[in-house]
mmCIF file of C-alpha atoms in Angstrom:
data_model
loop_
_atom_site.group_PDB
_atom_site.id
_atom_site.type_symbol
_atom_site.label_atom_id
_atom_site.label_comp_id
_atom_site.label_asym_id
_atom_site.label_seq_id
_atom_site.Cartn_x
_atom_site.Cartn_y
_atom_site.Cartn_z
ATOM 1 C CA MET A 1 8.895 10.484 -10.792
ATOM 2 C CA SER A 2 7.474 10.054 -7.200
ATOM 3 C CA ASP A 3 9.113 7.747 -4.968
ATOM 4 C CA GLN A 4 6.045 6.109 -3.474
ATOM 5 C CA ASN A 5 5.464 2.482 -3.493
ATOM 6 C CA GLY A 6 1.559 1.711 -3.141
ATOM 7 C CA THR A 7 0.295 -1.732 -4.303
ATOM 8 C CA ALA A 8 -1.115 -0.143 -7.288
ATOM 9 C CA LEU A 9 1.558 2.125 -8.364
ATOM 10 C CA ARG A 10 4.052 -0.946 -8.280
ATOM 11 C CA VAL A 11 1.300 -3.069 -10.478
ATOM 12 C CA ALA A 12 1.540 -0.256 -12.808
ATOM 13 C CA LEU A 13 5.135 0.188 -12.976
ATOM 14 C CA ALA A 14 5.498 -3.218 -13.205
ATOM 15 C CA TYR A 15 3.398 -3.588 -16.325
ATOM 16 C CA HIS A 16 4.736 -0.468 -17.849
ATOM 17 C CA ARG A 17 7.985 -1.518 -17.544
ATOM 18 C CA ALA A 18 7.530 -4.623 -19.364
ATOM 19 C CA TRP A 19 5.302 -3.693 -22.159
ATOM 20 C CA THR A 20 7.757 -0.762 -23.020
ATOM 21 C CA GLY A 21 11.188 -3.005 -22.368
ATOM 22 C CA GLY A 22 9.441 -5.269 -25.129
ATOM 23 C CA ARG A 23 8.158 -8.040 -23.059
ATOM 24 C CA PHE A 24 4.174 -7.413 -23.604
ATOM 25 C CA ASP A 25 3.473 -10.851 -22.975
ATOM 26 C CA GLU A 26 4.732 -10.398 -19.193
ATOM 27 C CA ALA A 27 2.920 -7.373 -19.263
ATOM 28 C CA MET A 28 -0.260 -8.873 -19.762
ATOM 29 C CA THR A 29 -0.024 -10.888 -16.685
ATOM 30 C CA TYR A 30 -0.328 -7.711 -14.703
ATOM 31 C CA VAL A 31 -4.066 -7.832 -16.587
ATOM 32 C CA ALA A 32 -6.650 -8.989 -15.055
ATOM 33 C CA ASP A 33 -8.898 -11.489 -17.602
ATOM 34 C CA ASP A 34 -12.036 -9.020 -17.243
ATOM 35 C CA VAL A 35 -10.244 -5.947 -17.594
ATOM 36 C CA VAL A 36 -12.446 -2.605 -18.720
ATOM 37 C CA CYS A 37 -10.667 0.160 -20.004
ATOM 38 C CA ASP A 38 -12.159 3.218 -21.184
ATOM 39 C CA ALA A 39 -9.861 4.522 -24.241
ATOM 40 C CA PRO A 40 -9.796 7.462 -26.832
ATOM 41 C CA ALA A 41 -11.965 5.019 -29.043
ATOM 42 C CA GLY A 42 -14.455 3.798 -26.510
ATOM 43 C CA ARG A 43 -14.438 0.847 -23.957
ATOM 44 C CA ILE A 44 -12.328 -2.075 -24.424
ATOM 45 C CA ASP A 45 -13.797 -4.882 -21.949
ATOM 46 C CA GLY A 46 -11.630 -8.119 -21.242
ATOM 47 C CA ALA A 47 -7.936 -9.567 -21.482
ATOM 48 C CA ALA A 48 -8.200 -10.268 -25.122
ATOM 49 C CA ALA A 49 -9.561 -7.255 -26.415
ATOM 50 C CA TYR A 50 -7.444 -5.236 -24.867
ATOM 51 C CA ARG A 51 -4.236 -7.094 -26.250
ATOM 52 C CA GLU A 52 -5.785 -6.375 -29.666
ATOM 53 C CA PHE A 53 -5.991 -3.022 -28.416
ATOM 54 C CA MET A 54 -2.440 -2.327 -27.215
ATOM 55 C CA GLY A 55 -0.838 -5.197 -28.692
ATOM 56 C CA PRO A 56 0.340 -3.056 -31.879
ATOM 57 C CA PHE A 57 0.949 0.011 -30.365
ATOM 58 C CA ALA A 58 3.790 -1.866 -27.927
ATOM 59 C CA GLY A 59 5.072 -3.539 -31.651
ATOM 60 C CA MET A 60 5.361 -0.624 -32.766
ATOM 61 C CA LEU A 61 7.121 1.045 -30.077
ATOM 62 C CA ILE A 62 11.033 2.319 -30.613
ATOM 63 C CA SER A 63 11.183 4.043 -27.205
ATOM 64 C CA ALA A 64 9.416 5.536 -23.588
ATOM 65 C CA GLU A 65 10.048 7.753 -21.332
ATOM 66 C CA LEU A 66 8.670 7.693 -17.896
ATOM 67 C CA LEU A 67 7.542 11.120 -16.755
ATOM 68 C CA ALA A 68 5.819 10.574 -13.751
ATOM 69 C CA GLY A 69 4.040 7.357 -11.593
ATOM 70 C CA TYR A 70 1.822 8.154 -8.713
ATOM 71 C CA GLY A 71 -0.179 5.915 -6.817
ATOM 72 C CA ASP A 72 -1.994 4.340 -3.387
ATOM 73 C CA GLU A 73 -2.977 0.762 -2.626
ATOM 74 C CA GLU A 74 -5.905 1.216 -4.953
ATOM 75 C CA HIS A 75 -5.297 3.673 -7.392
ATOM 76 C CA ALA A 76 -2.077 4.764 -9.871
ATOM 77 C CA VAL A 77 -1.480 6.731 -12.421
ATOM 78 C CA VAL A 78 1.396 7.269 -14.862
ATOM 79 C CA VAL A 79 2.241 9.564 -17.559
ATOM 80 C CA TYR A 80 4.879 8.752 -20.309
ATOM 81 C CA ASP A 81 5.850 10.032 -23.721
ATOM 82 C CA THR A 82 6.408 7.175 -26.623
ATOM 83 C CA VAL A 83 8.368 7.178 -29.784
ATOM 84 C CA THR A 84 6.798 4.720 -32.228
ATOM 85 C CA THR A 85 7.374 3.722 -35.598
ATOM 86 C CA LEU A 86 4.090 6.005 -36.932
ATOM 87 C CA VAL A 87 4.264 8.994 -34.509
ATOM 88 C CA ALA A 88 7.467 10.749 -33.187
ATOM 89 C CA GLY A 89 6.167 12.071 -29.746
ATOM 90 C CA GLY A 90 2.528 10.474 -28.385
ATOM 91 C CA PRO A 91 2.604 10.947 -24.390
ATOM 92 C CA ALA A 92 -0.154 9.204 -22.401
ATOM 93 C CA ALA A 93 -1.879 9.059 -19.324
ATOM 94 C CA GLU A 94 -2.989 5.629 -17.842
ATOM 95 C CA TRP A 95 -5.256 5.759 -14.417
ATOM 96 C CA VAL A 96 -5.575 2.306 -13.626
ATOM 97 C CA THR A 97 -7.481 0.386 -10.380
ATOM 98 C CA VAL A 98 -5.694 -2.501 -9.157
ATOM 99 C CA ARG A 99 -7.260 -5.297 -7.659
ATOM 100 C CA ASP A 100 -5.625 -8.837 -6.230
ATOM 101 C CA GLY A 101 -2.288 -7.321 -8.410
ATOM 102 C CA ARG A 102 -3.832 -6.627 -11.636
ATOM 103 C CA ILE A 103 -4.840 -3.928 -13.410
ATOM 104 C CA ALA A 104 -9.224 -4.062 -12.960
ATOM 105 C CA TYR A 105 -9.145 -0.612 -14.976
ATOM 106 C CA SER A 106 -7.721 1.452 -17.343
ATOM 107 C CA ARG A 107 -8.804 5.150 -18.202
ATOM 108 C CA PHE A 108 -6.509 5.355 -21.060
ATOM 109 C CA ILE A 109 -5.753 9.054 -22.435
ATOM 110 C CA PHE A 110 -3.679 9.902 -25.513
ATOM 111 C CA ASP A 111 -4.315 12.282 -28.624
ATOM 112 C CA ARG A 112 -5.388 9.897 -31.495
ATOM 113 C CA LEU A 113 -4.883 12.630 -34.251
ATOM 114 C CA PRO A 114 -1.349 12.307 -35.176
ATOM 115 C CA PHE A 115 -1.889 8.659 -35.280
ATOM 116 C CA GLU A 116 -4.905 8.710 -37.704
ATOM 117 C CA GLN A 117 -2.970 11.589 -39.402
ATOM 118 C CA ALA A 118 0.231 9.320 -40.034
ATOM 119 C CA ARG A 119 -1.999 6.113 -40.973
ATOM 120 C CA SER A 120 -4.440 8.745 -43.357
ATOM 121 C CA ALA A 121 -0.790 9.699 -45.010
ATOM 122 C CA ALA A 122 0.346 6.171 -44.861
ATOM 123 C CA ARG A 123 -2.808 5.164 -46.908
ATOM 124 C CA SER A 124 -2.794 8.064 -49.239
ATOM 125 C CA ALA A 125 1.050 7.137 -49.859
ATOM 126 C CA HIS A 126 -0.058 3.189 -50.681
ATOM 127 C CA SER A 127 -3.473 4.341 -52.822
ATOM 128 C CA ASP A 128 -0.425 6.454 -54.952
ATOM 129 C CA VAL A 129 1.764 3.854 -55.799
ATOM 130 C CA HIS A 130 -0.968 1.742 -56.567
ATOM 131 C CA SER A 131 -2.479 4.533 -58.866
ATOM 132 C CA ALA A 132 0.970 4.547 -60.187
ATOM 133 C CA HIS A 133 1.820 0.324 -60.553
ATOM 134 C CA PRO A 134 -1.887 -0.439 -60.973
ATOM 135 C CA SER A 135 -0.268 -4.140 -62.166
ATOM 136 C CA THR A 136 0.554 -4.691 -58.161
ATOM 137 C CA GLY A 137 -3.278 -4.546 -57.347
ATOM 138 C CA GLY A 138 -4.850 -4.170 -54.351
ATOM 139 C CA GLN A 139 -4.286 -5.569 -50.348
ATOM 140 C CA MET B 1 -8.436 10.336 -5.092
ATOM 141 C CA SER B 2 -5.312 10.874 -3.300
ATOM 142 C CA ASP B 3 -5.043 13.093 -0.054
ATOM 143 C CA GLN B 4 -1.511 13.846 -0.489
ATOM 144 C CA ASN B 5 -0.714 17.444 -0.126
ATOM 145 C CA GLY B 6 2.438 18.280 -1.760
ATOM 146 C CA THR B 7 3.125 21.774 -2.611
ATOM 147 C CA ALA B 8 2.575 20.785 -6.163
ATOM 148 C CA LEU B 9 -0.404 19.170 -5.704
ATOM 149 C CA ARG B 10 -2.349 22.335 -4.041
ATOM 150 C CA VAL B 11 -1.398 24.588 -6.565
ATOM 151 C CA ALA B 12 -2.552 21.841 -9.553
ATOM 152 C CA LEU B 13 -6.036 21.337 -7.633
ATOM 153 C CA ALA B 14 -6.750 25.196 -6.735
ATOM 154 C CA TYR B 15 -5.867 26.130 -10.412
ATOM 155 C CA HIS B 16 -8.326 23.348 -11.419
ATOM 156 C CA ARG B 17 -11.091 24.094 -9.246
ATOM 157 C CA ALA B 18 -11.001 27.581 -10.543
ATOM 158 C CA TRP B 19 -11.282 26.693 -14.098
ATOM 159 C CA THR B 20 -13.419 24.243 -13.663
ATOM 160 C CA GLY B 21 -15.760 26.147 -11.770
ATOM 161 C CA GLY B 22 -15.804 29.266 -14.213
ATOM 162 C CA ARG B 23 -13.473 31.254 -12.496
ATOM 163 C CA PHE B 24 -10.441 31.061 -15.028
ATOM 164 C CA ASP B 25 -9.331 34.701 -14.079
ATOM 165 C CA GLU B 26 -8.493 32.921 -10.920
ATOM 166 C CA ALA B 27 -7.152 30.227 -12.493
ATOM 167 C CA MET B 28 -4.382 32.208 -14.522
ATOM 168 C CA THR B 29 -3.156 33.632 -11.111
ATOM 169 C CA TYR B 30 -1.574 29.781 -10.065
ATOM 170 C CA VAL B 31 0.310 29.952 -13.757
ATOM 171 C CA ALA B 32 3.442 31.517 -14.153
ATOM 172 C CA ASP B 33 3.939 34.552 -16.347
ATOM 173 C CA ASP B 34 6.533 31.981 -18.250
ATOM 174 C CA VAL B 35 4.709 28.927 -17.956
ATOM 175 C CA VAL B 36 5.569 26.427 -21.069
ATOM 176 C CA CYS B 37 2.730 24.148 -21.993
ATOM 177 C CA ASP B 38 3.709 21.108 -24.107
ATOM 178 C CA ALA B 39 -0.168 20.384 -25.425
ATOM 179 C CA PRO B 40 -1.163 17.885 -28.423
ATOM 180 C CA ALA B 41 -0.438 20.430 -31.066
ATOM 181 C CA GLY B 42 2.692 21.948 -29.918
ATOM 182 C CA ARG B 43 4.553 23.978 -27.349
ATOM 183 C CA ILE B 44 2.615 27.403 -26.132
ATOM 184 C CA ASP B 45 5.051 29.784 -24.374
ATOM 185 C CA GLY B 46 3.729 32.138 -22.238
ATOM 186 C CA ALA B 47 1.006 32.875 -19.993
ATOM 187 C CA ALA B 48 -0.748 34.992 -22.757
ATOM 188 C CA ALA B 49 -0.879 32.151 -24.953
ATOM 189 C CA TYR B 50 -1.672 29.931 -22.289
ATOM 190 C CA ARG B 51 -4.740 31.723 -21.832
ATOM 191 C CA GLU B 52 -5.665 31.682 -25.476
ATOM 192 C CA PHE B 53 -5.471 28.240 -25.389
ATOM 193 C CA MET B 54 -7.133 27.494 -22.292
ATOM 194 C CA GLY B 55 -9.491 30.248 -22.194
ATOM 195 C CA PRO B 56 -12.357 28.943 -25.034
ATOM 196 C CA PHE B 57 -11.979 25.230 -23.441
ATOM 197 C CA ALA B 58 -13.093 26.684 -20.117
ATOM 198 C CA GLY B 59 -15.449 28.595 -21.902
ATOM 199 C CA MET B 60 -17.194 25.490 -23.479
ATOM 200 C CA LEU B 61 -16.576 23.354 -20.530
ATOM 201 C CA ILE B 62 -20.080 22.365 -19.166
ATOM 202 C CA SER B 63 -19.050 19.982 -16.166
ATOM 203 C CA ALA B 64 -15.454 18.796 -15.190
ATOM 204 C CA GLU B 65 -15.198 15.624 -12.937
ATOM 205 C CA LEU B 66 -12.067 14.976 -11.367
ATOM 206 C CA LEU B 67 -10.547 11.613 -11.120
ATOM 207 C CA ALA B 68 -7.156 11.882 -9.803
ATOM 208 C CA GLY B 69 -4.756 13.856 -8.313
ATOM 209 C CA TYR B 70 -1.376 13.152 -7.038
ATOM 210 C CA GLY B 71 1.736 14.986 -6.358
ATOM 211 C CA ASP B 72 4.974 16.171 -4.199
ATOM 212 C CA GLU B 73 6.169 19.362 -3.470
ATOM 213 C CA GLU B 74 7.693 19.733 -7.161
ATOM 214 C CA HIS B 75 5.580 17.899 -9.113
ATOM 215 C CA ALA B 76 1.805 17.002 -9.630
ATOM 216 C CA VAL B 77 -0.551 15.069 -11.923
ATOM 217 C CA VAL B 78 -4.084 15.851 -12.100
ATOM 218 C CA VAL B 79 -6.561 13.173 -14.401
ATOM 219 C CA TYR B 80 -10.101 14.369 -14.838
ATOM 220 C CA ASP B 81 -12.822 13.997 -17.553
ATOM 221 C CA THR B 82 -14.792 17.221 -19.026
ATOM 222 C CA VAL B 83 -18.074 17.392 -20.641
ATOM 223 C CA THR B 84 -18.098 20.127 -23.122
ATOM 224 C CA THR B 85 -20.966 21.994 -25.822
ATOM 225 C CA LEU B 86 -18.229 20.271 -28.426
ATOM 226 C CA VAL B 87 -17.491 16.897 -26.499
ATOM 227 C CA ALA B 88 -19.382 14.669 -24.466
ATOM 228 C CA GLY B 89 -16.622 13.389 -22.661
ATOM 229 C CA GLY B 90 -13.084 15.044 -22.788
ATOM 230 C CA PRO B 91 -10.642 13.374 -20.487
ATOM 231 C CA ALA B 92 -7.419 14.917 -19.955
ATOM 232 C CA ALA B 93 -4.460 14.382 -17.856
ATOM 233 C CA GLU B 94 -1.774 17.454 -16.740
ATOM 234 C CA TRP B 95 1.279 17.003 -15.648
ATOM 235 C CA VAL B 96 2.560 20.195 -13.514
ATOM 236 C CA THR B 97 5.902 21.364 -12.588
ATOM 237 C CA VAL B 98 5.332 24.219 -9.866
ATOM 238 C CA ARG B 99 7.908 27.032 -8.800
ATOM 239 C CA ASP B 100 7.017 29.595 -6.569
ATOM 240 C CA GLY B 101 3.507 28.689 -5.917
ATOM 241 C CA ARG B 102 2.780 28.859 -10.009
ATOM 242 C CA ILE B 103 2.361 26.396 -12.801
ATOM 243 C CA ALA B 104 5.809 26.205 -14.442
ATOM 244 C CA TYR B 105 5.265 23.803 -16.653
ATOM 245 C CA SER B 106 2.441 21.617 -17.654
ATOM 246 C CA ARG B 107 2.578 18.544 -20.163
ATOM 247 C CA PHE B 108 -1.126 18.618 -21.527
ATOM 248 C CA ILE B 109 -2.840 15.666 -22.572
ATOM 249 C CA PHE B 110 -6.105 14.809 -24.414
ATOM 250 C CA ASP B 111 -7.572 13.223 -27.555
ATOM 251 C CA ARG B 112 -7.688 16.091 -29.992
ATOM 252 C CA LEU B 113 -9.734 13.837 -32.816
ATOM 253 C CA PRO B 114 -13.407 13.727 -31.263
ATOM 254 C CA PHE B 115 -12.759 18.048 -31.042
ATOM 255 C CA GLU B 116 -11.458 18.075 -34.545
ATOM 256 C CA GLN B 117 -14.247 15.986 -35.516
ATOM 257 C CA ALA B 118 -16.818 18.081 -33.860
ATOM 258 C CA ARG B 119 -15.650 21.154 -35.596
ATOM 259 C CA SER B 120 -15.054 19.393 -39.159
ATOM 260 C CA ALA B 121 -18.434 19.029 -38.389
ATOM 261 C CA ALA B 122 -19.660 22.161 -37.170
ATOM 262 C CA ARG B 123 -18.252 23.637 -40.188
ATOM 263 C CA SER B 124 -19.732 21.248 -42.672
ATOM 264 C CA ALA B 125 -22.965 22.156 -41.270
ATOM 265 C CA HIS B 126 -22.125 25.856 -41.341
ATOM 266 C CA SER B 127 -21.182 25.672 -45.254
ATOM 267 C CA ASP B 128 -24.563 23.840 -45.688
ATOM 268 C CA VAL B 129 -26.346 27.015 -44.685
ATOM 269 C CA HIS B 130 -24.347 28.862 -46.550
ATOM 270 C CA SER B 131 -25.001 26.794 -49.890
ATOM 271 C CA ALA B 132 -28.628 27.012 -48.748
ATOM 272 C CA HIS B 133 -29.206 30.726 -48.225
ATOM 273 C CA PRO B 134 -26.314 32.315 -50.052
ATOM 274 C CA SER B 135 -27.724 35.838 -49.012
ATOM 275 C CA THR B 136 -26.583 35.439 -45.281
ATOM 276 C CA GLY B 137 -22.679 35.913 -46.784
ATOM 277 C CA GLY B 138 -19.891 34.550 -45.148
ATOM 278 C CA GLN B 139 -17.892 35.226 -41.703
#
């Protein structure tokens, strides 16, 4: 890990430590109200939408390992690996732009495929249960 | 982009510029013979396997935009977006460890999902063609 301490990196790391430490509300204090996040599934506009995107992921986090953090005054990159209830190894990179101490833009990179596969498998298992026990009904 | 110039970043950027500039063989001169790459689909061991992994991707590249490059003497991160013949927007991050001027380890992060979807769509279109014209035969 880098020992650089630009403003953007400090904010990105504070945000990272908060959400990976189970303090998602604290993490959101580092996210601008009008944040724009380009995530694998598309653009996310605003803090409320960002919370909907990131909250469920934070909620299923078992552990995270910070692999790298670099940055300067305005931009930072964090690279980390995650273990969630859904996927055993889910590395991600976030390239962020920080303004006024908050993340104003984030390019979020991770592989959706294992998450889609896990969800698909869970749905199949769910529908198998329903096939075997139709009396349990649908959702 | 960062203006830092650690050895690892210089190598990572030289590698990046080579393969995104259509000089894949030159790019491979920055990759250690015993490179280990943790890619979304699993671990890749050795330069020959790395070439098989990365060569086809480089071959379908239309353009790449370097978004960020940071690093120090041993490690570097590059973040970039790609346009390929398969997927219009495929951002990726590579976190690399450099030894003796070559990439010895790479953690490679990108979203496989749009690539899988594009391949799947291409397979469907292909099989439709074969259904309509069975005389054209299989692969």
